[in-house]
Amino acid sequence: MKAIVVTDQAAGTAGMKLMQQPEPHAAINEVIVQVHASGFTSGELTWPSTWTDRLDRDRTPTIPGQELAGVVTALGYGTTGLSAGQRVFGLSDSYRGGTLAEYAAVEARNLAPLPGDVDFTVGAAVAMPGLTAWQGLFVHGRLGAGQSVLVHGAAGAVGSMVVQLAREAGAYVIGTGRAADRQKALDFGAQEFVDLENDVLEDVGGVNLVFDVIGGDIAKRSTDLVQAGGTLVTIAGPIEARPTDGLAIDFVLVSDRRQLGEIVQRVRDGRLRTNIGNIATIEDAVAVLNSTKRTSGKTIIRVRP
């Protein structure tokens, strides 16, 4: 099968190659998915789990990619909840990866049914950003109606999901980003926008929840904006500073079939829009993923036409 392969961590995306690889086999509680579309997060190539297994043994050559949508072609022993021929979407385990390929082996529990009226590219684009937004807002941030949310990177793949889900939940949403991202963030539903290059972040005042995807100095400054009893959630790594009278939570998403179902239902009825910046074939994937051109939104690799 065709697959994108990496062997050199230091090379980053420049070390990607399109190669022929053996097709995977389904282990217990796994399924084989014929991949139609895959997402890729550039940070994957910095994660230890991309290069080693859980016992810290080298597992290169590695097929990266965690996000996928496709069709189940085979079931491993004991697998329940899915069937051959079923359209699915979701995430592979970070120690497994493998979705930038024509076939991938994935634990069945990490996948959810993809309705026939949702395109494969949409399924691949919504899985990771959608789950990240959902868990940051509702699981860790405990967001409620009438609260205020500051969303860093509001025009990005994750941030745009956060904006939409927070607005639907009845929150007041303030987005941040570059000046060029203002209109896009407002179009996704932000009620205010802070240009991090030219505006004063601290002028926002107090908020109930900060959702951070940037880290560093922006995250540190944001701790002072969290009201008493509020929360700062981040996916950008450990937080150097913490709110005086609130929580700071650095989280890593986990796949959840029920949450994936909630997310895709919102896509179907128009309450949630994906933020796809570019779609490329697997033959063009290496060049596209190495492009220096800034793309606002998620890059999706269309493995099958």
mmCIF file of C-alpha atoms in Angstrom:
data_model
loop_
_atom_site.group_PDB
_atom_site.id
_atom_site.type_symbol
_atom_site.label_atom_id
_atom_site.label_comp_id
_atom_site.label_asym_id
_atom_site.label_seq_id
_atom_site.Cartn_x
_atom_site.Cartn_y
_atom_site.Cartn_z
ATOM 1 C CA MET A 1 0.000 0.000 0.000
ATOM 2 C CA LYS A 2 1.023 3.655 -0.415
ATOM 3 C CA ALA A 3 2.011 5.394 2.799
ATOM 4 C CA ILE A 4 3.880 8.440 4.050
ATOM 5 C CA VAL A 5 6.881 7.250 6.070
ATOM 6 C CA VAL A 6 9.317 9.006 8.425
ATOM 7 C CA THR A 7 12.557 7.649 9.879
ATOM 8 C CA ASP A 8 14.471 10.713 11.083
ATOM 9 C CA GLN A 9 13.024 12.800 13.904
ATOM 10 C CA ALA A 10 15.500 15.637 13.381
ATOM 11 C CA ALA A 11 14.416 16.034 9.748
ATOM 12 C CA GLY A 12 10.815 16.796 10.650
ATOM 13 C CA THR A 13 8.382 16.938 7.727
ATOM 14 C CA ALA A 14 11.360 17.288 5.351
ATOM 15 C CA GLY A 15 12.119 13.639 6.095
ATOM 16 C CA MET A 16 8.737 12.418 4.861
ATOM 17 C CA LYS A 17 8.672 10.000 1.936
ATOM 18 C CA LEU A 18 5.878 8.359 -0.033
ATOM 19 C CA MET A 19 6.652 4.654 -0.075
ATOM 20 C CA GLN A 20 5.124 1.212 -0.442
ATOM 21 C CA GLN A 21 4.499 -0.437 2.931
ATOM 22 C CA PRO A 22 2.920 -3.740 3.999
ATOM 23 C CA GLU A 23 -0.797 -3.564 4.747
ATOM 24 C CA PRO A 24 -1.561 -3.767 8.488
ATOM 25 C CA HIS A 25 -3.406 -6.624 10.168
ATOM 26 C CA ALA A 26 -6.137 -6.265 12.781
ATOM 27 C CA ALA A 27 -5.246 -7.381 16.298
ATOM 28 C CA ILE A 28 -7.760 -8.107 19.051
ATOM 29 C CA ASN A 29 -10.412 -5.340 19.298
ATOM 30 C CA GLU A 30 -9.034 -3.565 16.223
ATOM 31 C CA VAL A 31 -10.375 -2.911 12.768
ATOM 32 C CA ILE A 32 -8.692 -2.254 9.449
ATOM 33 C CA VAL A 33 -9.867 0.970 7.871
ATOM 34 C CA GLN A 34 -9.516 1.685 4.179
ATOM 35 C CA VAL A 35 -8.499 5.320 4.596
ATOM 36 C CA HIS A 36 -10.263 7.845 2.380
ATOM 37 C CA ALA A 37 -9.043 11.014 4.117
ATOM 38 C CA SER A 38 -6.462 11.730 6.797
ATOM 39 C CA GLY A 39 -5.451 14.687 8.894
ATOM 40 C CA PHE A 40 -1.965 15.480 10.134
ATOM 41 C CA THR A 41 -0.755 17.589 13.050
ATOM 42 C CA SER A 42 2.777 18.911 12.597
ATOM 43 C CA GLY A 43 3.470 18.496 16.298
ATOM 44 C CA GLU A 44 3.231 14.721 15.875
ATOM 45 C CA LEU A 45 6.836 14.587 14.718
ATOM 46 C CA THR A 46 7.989 16.010 18.066
ATOM 47 C CA TRP A 47 6.021 13.523 20.161
ATOM 48 C CA PRO A 48 8.016 10.622 21.679
ATOM 49 C CA SER A 49 5.079 8.316 20.879
ATOM 50 C CA THR A 50 5.641 8.858 17.150
ATOM 51 C CA TRP A 51 9.104 7.321 17.357
ATOM 52 C CA THR A 52 8.984 4.757 20.162
ATOM 53 C CA ASP A 53 6.523 2.286 21.621
ATOM 54 C CA ARG A 54 5.285 2.287 25.212
ATOM 55 C CA LEU A 55 8.413 0.433 26.303
ATOM 56 C CA ASP A 56 10.572 3.158 24.712
ATOM 57 C CA ARG A 57 11.695 0.891 21.874
ATOM 58 C CA ASP A 58 12.349 2.422 18.468
ATOM 59 C CA ARG A 59 9.459 1.793 16.082
ATOM 60 C CA THR A 60 10.700 3.438 12.894
ATOM 61 C CA PRO A 61 9.976 3.445 10.024
ATOM 62 C CA THR A 62 6.820 5.195 11.199
ATOM 63 C CA ILE A 63 3.660 6.060 9.307
ATOM 64 C CA PRO A 64 2.423 9.285 10.935
ATOM 65 C CA GLY A 65 -1.113 10.627 11.077
ATOM 66 C CA GLN A 66 -3.765 10.133 13.754
ATOM 67 C CA GLU A 67 -6.929 11.490 12.181
ATOM 68 C CA LEU A 68 -8.876 9.528 9.603
ATOM 69 C CA ALA A 69 -12.151 8.804 7.901
ATOM 70 C CA GLY A 70 -12.787 5.735 5.801
ATOM 71 C CA VAL A 71 -14.472 2.348 5.540
ATOM 72 C CA VAL A 72 -13.990 -0.704 7.754
ATOM 73 C CA THR A 73 -12.652 -3.623 5.709
ATOM 74 C CA ALA A 74 -11.766 -6.179 8.411
ATOM 75 C CA LEU A 75 -12.356 -6.828 12.101
ATOM 76 C CA GLY A 76 -9.944 -8.309 14.595
ATOM 77 C CA TYR A 77 -10.893 -11.061 17.040
ATOM 78 C CA GLY A 78 -13.438 -9.936 19.624
ATOM 79 C CA THR A 79 -14.153 -6.607 17.969
ATOM 80 C CA THR A 80 -17.665 -5.284 18.620
ATOM 81 C CA GLY A 81 -19.574 -2.102 17.866
ATOM 82 C CA LEU A 82 -18.486 -1.780 14.229
ATOM 83 C CA SER A 83 -19.022 -3.858 11.102
ATOM 84 C CA ALA A 84 -17.284 -4.475 7.787
ATOM 85 C CA GLY A 85 -18.320 -1.957 5.153
ATOM 86 C CA GLN A 86 -19.196 0.699 7.731
ATOM 87 C CA ARG A 87 -18.119 4.317 7.244
ATOM 88 C CA VAL A 88 -16.168 5.545 10.271
ATOM 89 C CA PHE A 89 -14.057 8.432 11.509
ATOM 90 C CA GLY A 90 -11.897 9.133 14.530
ATOM 91 C CA LEU A 91 -8.353 8.843 15.822
ATOM 92 C CA SER A 92 -5.658 6.230 16.026
ATOM 93 C CA ASP A 93 -3.528 5.842 19.131
ATOM 94 C CA SER A 94 -0.520 8.184 19.179
ATOM 95 C CA TYR A 95 1.796 5.177 19.607
ATOM 96 C CA ARG A 96 0.209 3.584 16.552
ATOM 97 C CA GLY A 97 -0.392 6.464 14.139
ATOM 98 C CA GLY A 98 -0.565 5.183 10.619
ATOM 99 C CA THR A 99 -3.407 7.137 9.021
ATOM 100 C CA LEU A 100 -1.332 8.720 6.228
ATOM 101 C CA ALA A 101 -1.711 5.489 4.313
ATOM 102 C CA GLU A 102 -4.191 3.547 2.228
ATOM 103 C CA TYR A 103 -5.017 1.266 5.168
ATOM 104 C CA ALA A 104 -4.715 1.681 8.934
ATOM 105 C CA ALA A 105 -5.240 -0.570 11.952
ATOM 106 C CA VAL A 106 -7.197 1.247 14.660
ATOM 107 C CA GLU A 107 -8.755 0.215 17.967
ATOM 108 C CA ALA A 108 -12.498 0.042 17.395
ATOM 109 C CA ARG A 109 -13.241 2.095 20.519
ATOM 110 C CA ASN A 110 -11.440 5.079 18.964
ATOM 111 C CA LEU A 111 -13.817 5.252 15.998
ATOM 112 C CA ALA A 112 -17.402 6.381 15.516
ATOM 113 C CA PRO A 113 -19.866 5.872 12.660
ATOM 114 C CA LEU A 114 -19.623 8.512 9.919
ATOM 115 C CA PRO A 115 -23.057 9.277 8.467
ATOM 116 C CA GLY A 116 -23.397 8.853 4.724
ATOM 117 C CA ASP A 117 -24.175 12.543 4.209
ATOM 118 C CA VAL A 118 -20.856 13.679 5.756
ATOM 119 C CA ASP A 119 -17.891 13.720 3.385
ATOM 120 C CA PHE A 120 -14.764 11.796 4.330
ATOM 121 C CA THR A 121 -12.677 14.992 4.226
ATOM 122 C CA VAL A 122 -15.023 16.557 6.768
ATOM 123 C CA GLY A 123 -14.829 13.493 9.014
ATOM 124 C CA ALA A 124 -11.046 13.561 9.006
ATOM 125 C CA ALA A 125 -10.998 17.315 9.635
ATOM 126 C CA VAL A 126 -13.403 17.351 12.563
ATOM 127 C CA ALA A 127 -12.139 14.460 14.702
ATOM 128 C CA MET A 128 -9.098 15.893 16.494
ATOM 129 C CA PRO A 129 -10.053 19.610 16.547
ATOM 130 C CA GLY A 130 -13.610 18.737 17.550
ATOM 131 C CA LEU A 131 -12.614 16.446 20.414
ATOM 132 C CA THR A 132 -9.969 18.916 21.598
ATOM 133 C CA ALA A 133 -12.497 21.743 21.680
ATOM 134 C CA TRP A 134 -15.205 19.618 23.303
ATOM 135 C CA GLN A 135 -13.010 18.261 26.075
ATOM 136 C CA GLY A 136 -11.304 21.572 26.789
ATOM 137 C CA LEU A 137 -14.602 23.422 27.067
ATOM 138 C CA PHE A 138 -16.923 20.941 28.715
ATOM 139 C CA VAL A 139 -14.816 18.235 30.395
ATOM 140 C CA HIS A 140 -11.938 20.319 31.762
ATOM 141 C CA GLY A 141 -13.336 23.856 31.519
ATOM 142 C CA ARG A 142 -16.838 23.005 32.756
ATOM 143 C CA LEU A 143 -18.275 25.761 30.578
ATOM 144 C CA GLY A 144 -21.814 26.899 31.287
ATOM 145 C CA ALA A 145 -24.297 29.244 29.625
ATOM 146 C CA GLY A 146 -23.721 32.910 30.354
ATOM 147 C CA GLN A 147 -19.995 32.514 30.957
ATOM 148 C CA SER A 148 -17.224 34.263 29.025
ATOM 149 C CA VAL A 149 -14.492 32.492 27.045
ATOM 150 C CA LEU A 150 -11.219 33.843 25.674
ATOM 151 C CA VAL A 151 -10.132 31.686 22.711
ATOM 152 C CA HIS A 152 -6.545 32.036 21.543
ATOM 153 C CA GLY A 153 -5.983 31.158 17.887
ATOM 154 C CA ALA A 154 -9.691 31.567 17.185
ATOM 155 C CA ALA A 155 -9.306 31.277 13.402
ATOM 156 C CA GLY A 156 -7.301 28.034 13.533
ATOM 157 C CA ALA A 157 -8.474 24.462 13.178
ATOM 158 C CA VAL A 158 -8.983 23.971 16.926
ATOM 159 C CA GLY A 159 -9.831 27.552 17.840
ATOM 160 C CA SER A 160 -12.643 27.816 15.317
ATOM 161 C CA MET A 161 -14.234 24.687 16.812
ATOM 162 C CA VAL A 162 -13.894 26.156 20.302
ATOM 163 C CA VAL A 163 -15.581 29.371 19.185
ATOM 164 C CA GLN A 164 -18.528 27.573 17.618
ATOM 165 C CA LEU A 165 -19.131 25.112 20.453
ATOM 166 C CA ALA A 166 -18.808 27.837 23.090
ATOM 167 C CA ARG A 167 -21.309 30.069 21.286
ATOM 168 C CA GLU A 168 -23.751 27.186 20.972
ATOM 169 C CA ALA A 169 -23.414 26.572 24.718
ATOM 170 C CA GLY A 170 -24.499 30.156 25.389
ATOM 171 C CA ALA A 171 -21.105 31.662 26.238
ATOM 172 C CA TYR A 172 -19.763 35.088 25.300
ATOM 173 C CA VAL A 173 -16.727 34.482 23.081
ATOM 174 C CA ILE A 174 -13.659 36.648 22.601
ATOM 175 C CA GLY A 175 -11.225 35.418 19.968
ATOM 176 C CA THR A 176 -7.547 36.267 19.507
ATOM 177 C CA GLY A 177 -4.995 35.906 16.734
ATOM 178 C CA ARG A 178 -3.224 37.848 14.007
ATOM 179 C CA ALA A 179 -4.850 40.904 12.474
ATOM 180 C CA ALA A 180 -5.435 38.973 9.241
ATOM 181 C CA ASP A 181 -7.511 36.411 11.168
ATOM 182 C CA ARG A 182 -10.014 38.898 12.591
ATOM 183 C CA GLN A 183 -12.798 38.459 10.042
ATOM 184 C CA LYS A 184 -12.469 34.690 9.948
ATOM 185 C CA ALA A 185 -12.743 34.456 13.735
ATOM 186 C CA LEU A 186 -15.808 36.718 13.686
ATOM 187 C CA ASP A 187 -17.348 34.648 10.899
ATOM 188 C CA PHE A 188 -17.009 31.525 13.048
ATOM 189 C CA GLY A 189 -18.884 33.297 15.829
ATOM 190 C CA ALA A 190 -16.481 35.258 18.014
ATOM 191 C CA GLN A 191 -18.226 38.351 19.396
ATOM 192 C CA GLU A 192 -14.993 40.273 19.922
ATOM 193 C CA PHE A 193 -11.477 39.902 18.547
ATOM 194 C CA VAL A 194 -8.092 40.821 20.004
ATOM 195 C CA ASP A 195 -5.194 41.323 17.591
ATOM 196 C CA LEU A 196 -2.274 39.892 19.581
ATOM 197 C CA GLU A 197 0.218 41.925 17.546
ATOM 198 C CA ASN A 198 -1.391 45.332 17.979
ATOM 199 C CA ASP A 199 -4.073 45.248 20.689
ATOM 200 C CA VAL A 200 -3.571 44.999 24.443
ATOM 201 C CA LEU A 201 -4.579 41.543 25.640
ATOM 202 C CA GLU A 202 -5.110 42.734 29.193
ATOM 203 C CA ASP A 203 -7.861 45.108 28.033
ATOM 204 C CA VAL A 204 -10.115 42.057 27.734
ATOM 205 C CA GLY A 205 -10.654 42.095 31.495
ATOM 206 C CA GLY A 206 -11.758 39.029 33.418
ATOM 207 C CA VAL A 207 -13.191 35.886 31.822
ATOM 208 C CA ASN A 208 -14.461 32.576 33.163
ATOM 209 C CA LEU A 209 -12.437 30.414 30.809
ATOM 210 C CA VAL A 210 -9.298 30.825 28.725
ATOM 211 C CA PHE A 211 -8.735 28.238 25.981
ATOM 212 C CA ASP A 212 -5.076 28.368 24.954
ATOM 213 C CA VAL A 213 -3.423 26.771 21.928
ATOM 214 C CA ILE A 214 -0.365 29.052 21.864
ATOM 215 C CA GLY A 215 1.442 28.666 25.192
ATOM 216 C CA GLY A 216 4.499 30.679 26.208
ATOM 217 C CA ASP A 217 4.079 34.324 27.125
ATOM 218 C CA ILE A 218 0.484 34.498 25.864
ATOM 219 C CA ALA A 219 -0.575 31.696 28.202
ATOM 220 C CA LYS A 220 1.344 33.250 31.081
ATOM 221 C CA ARG A 221 -0.291 36.657 30.595
ATOM 222 C CA SER A 222 -3.696 35.019 30.255
ATOM 223 C CA THR A 223 -3.605 33.618 33.789
ATOM 224 C CA ASP A 224 -4.258 37.124 35.132
ATOM 225 C CA LEU A 225 -7.453 37.300 33.079
ATOM 226 C CA VAL A 226 -9.061 34.264 34.722
ATOM 227 C CA GLN A 227 -11.759 35.318 37.181
ATOM 228 C CA ALA A 228 -12.101 33.740 40.605
ATOM 229 C CA GLY A 229 -13.246 30.154 40.189
ATOM 230 C CA GLY A 230 -12.381 30.167 36.502
ATOM 231 C CA THR A 231 -10.089 27.954 34.454
ATOM 232 C CA LEU A 232 -7.283 28.195 31.922
ATOM 233 C CA VAL A 233 -7.075 25.115 29.723
ATOM 234 C CA THR A 234 -4.216 24.579 27.297
ATOM 235 C CA ILE A 235 -2.982 22.044 24.773
ATOM 236 C CA ALA A 236 0.367 23.838 24.437
ATOM 237 C CA GLY A 237 2.218 22.104 27.260
ATOM 238 C CA PRO A 238 2.909 22.764 30.952
ATOM 239 C CA ILE A 239 1.851 26.176 32.241
ATOM 240 C CA GLU A 240 4.498 28.332 33.916
ATOM 241 C CA ALA A 241 2.016 30.514 35.805
ATOM 242 C CA ARG A 242 -1.380 29.784 37.290
ATOM 243 C CA PRO A 243 -4.472 31.895 38.011
ATOM 244 C CA THR A 244 -4.512 33.404 41.491
ATOM 245 C CA ASP A 245 -7.922 31.969 42.330
ATOM 246 C CA GLY A 246 -8.627 29.468 39.579
ATOM 247 C CA LEU A 247 -7.437 26.329 37.831
ATOM 248 C CA ALA A 248 -4.855 25.736 35.118
ATOM 249 C CA ILE A 249 -5.213 22.481 33.201
ATOM 250 C CA ASP A 250 -2.801 21.138 30.582
ATOM 251 C CA PHE A 251 -4.628 18.304 28.841
ATOM 252 C CA VAL A 252 -4.199 15.778 26.067
ATOM 253 C CA LEU A 253 -7.359 14.676 24.306
ATOM 254 C CA VAL A 254 -8.634 11.126 24.425
ATOM 255 C CA SER A 255 -10.802 9.537 21.771
ATOM 256 C CA ASP A 256 -14.435 9.170 22.788
ATOM 257 C CA ARG A 257 -17.082 7.595 20.552
ATOM 258 C CA ARG A 258 -20.000 9.370 22.231
ATOM 259 C CA GLN A 259 -18.358 12.776 21.909
ATOM 260 C CA LEU A 260 -17.483 12.087 18.270
ATOM 261 C CA GLY A 261 -21.164 11.327 17.717
ATOM 262 C CA GLU A 262 -22.196 14.614 19.329
ATOM 263 C CA ILE A 263 -19.712 16.488 17.161
ATOM 264 C CA VAL A 264 -20.665 14.900 13.840
ATOM 265 C CA GLN A 265 -24.363 15.453 14.551
ATOM 266 C CA ARG A 266 -23.644 19.169 14.882
ATOM 267 C CA VAL A 267 -21.842 19.057 11.553
ATOM 268 C CA ARG A 268 -24.851 17.378 9.941
ATOM 269 C CA ASP A 269 -27.378 19.924 11.149
ATOM 270 C CA GLY A 270 -25.222 22.954 10.395
ATOM 271 C CA ARG A 271 -24.311 23.970 13.936
ATOM 272 C CA LEU A 272 -20.608 23.208 13.423
ATOM 273 C CA ARG A 273 -18.420 23.998 10.418
ATOM 274 C CA THR A 274 -15.030 22.474 9.741
ATOM 275 C CA ASN A 275 -12.046 24.694 9.066
ATOM 276 C CA ILE A 276 -10.229 23.080 6.134
ATOM 277 C CA GLY A 277 -7.426 25.159 4.704
ATOM 278 C CA ASN A 278 -6.085 22.784 2.066
ATOM 279 C CA ILE A 279 -6.877 19.387 0.541
ATOM 280 C CA ALA A 280 -4.106 17.388 -1.147
ATOM 281 C CA THR A 281 -3.746 13.906 -2.602
ATOM 282 C CA ILE A 282 -1.434 11.425 -0.918
ATOM 283 C CA GLU A 283 0.904 11.778 -3.924
ATOM 284 C CA ASP A 284 1.201 15.509 -3.214
ATOM 285 C CA ALA A 285 1.186 15.189 0.573
ATOM 286 C CA VAL A 286 4.941 15.482 1.164
ATOM 287 C CA ALA A 287 5.187 18.703 -0.829
ATOM 288 C CA VAL A 288 2.064 20.205 0.726
ATOM 289 C CA LEU A 289 3.061 19.349 4.301
ATOM 290 C CA ASN A 290 6.471 20.937 3.687
ATOM 291 C CA SER A 291 5.105 24.119 2.146
ATOM 292 C CA THR A 292 6.238 27.346 3.807
ATOM 293 C CA LYS A 293 3.039 29.091 2.748
ATOM 294 C CA ARG A 294 0.832 29.848 5.759
ATOM 295 C CA THR A 295 -2.567 28.193 5.547
ATOM 296 C CA SER A 296 -5.373 29.146 7.889
ATOM 297 C CA GLY A 297 -7.198 25.942 8.683
ATOM 298 C CA LYS A 298 -6.472 22.237 8.622
ATOM 299 C CA THR A 299 -4.671 20.408 5.823
ATOM 300 C CA ILE A 300 -6.412 17.187 4.821
ATOM 301 C CA ILE A 301 -4.830 14.431 2.757
ATOM 302 C CA ARG A 302 -7.317 12.791 0.434
ATOM 303 C CA VAL A 303 -6.015 9.232 0.197
ATOM 304 C CA ARG A 304 -8.733 8.131 -2.219
ATOM 305 C CA PRO A 305 -10.497 10.278 -4.845
#
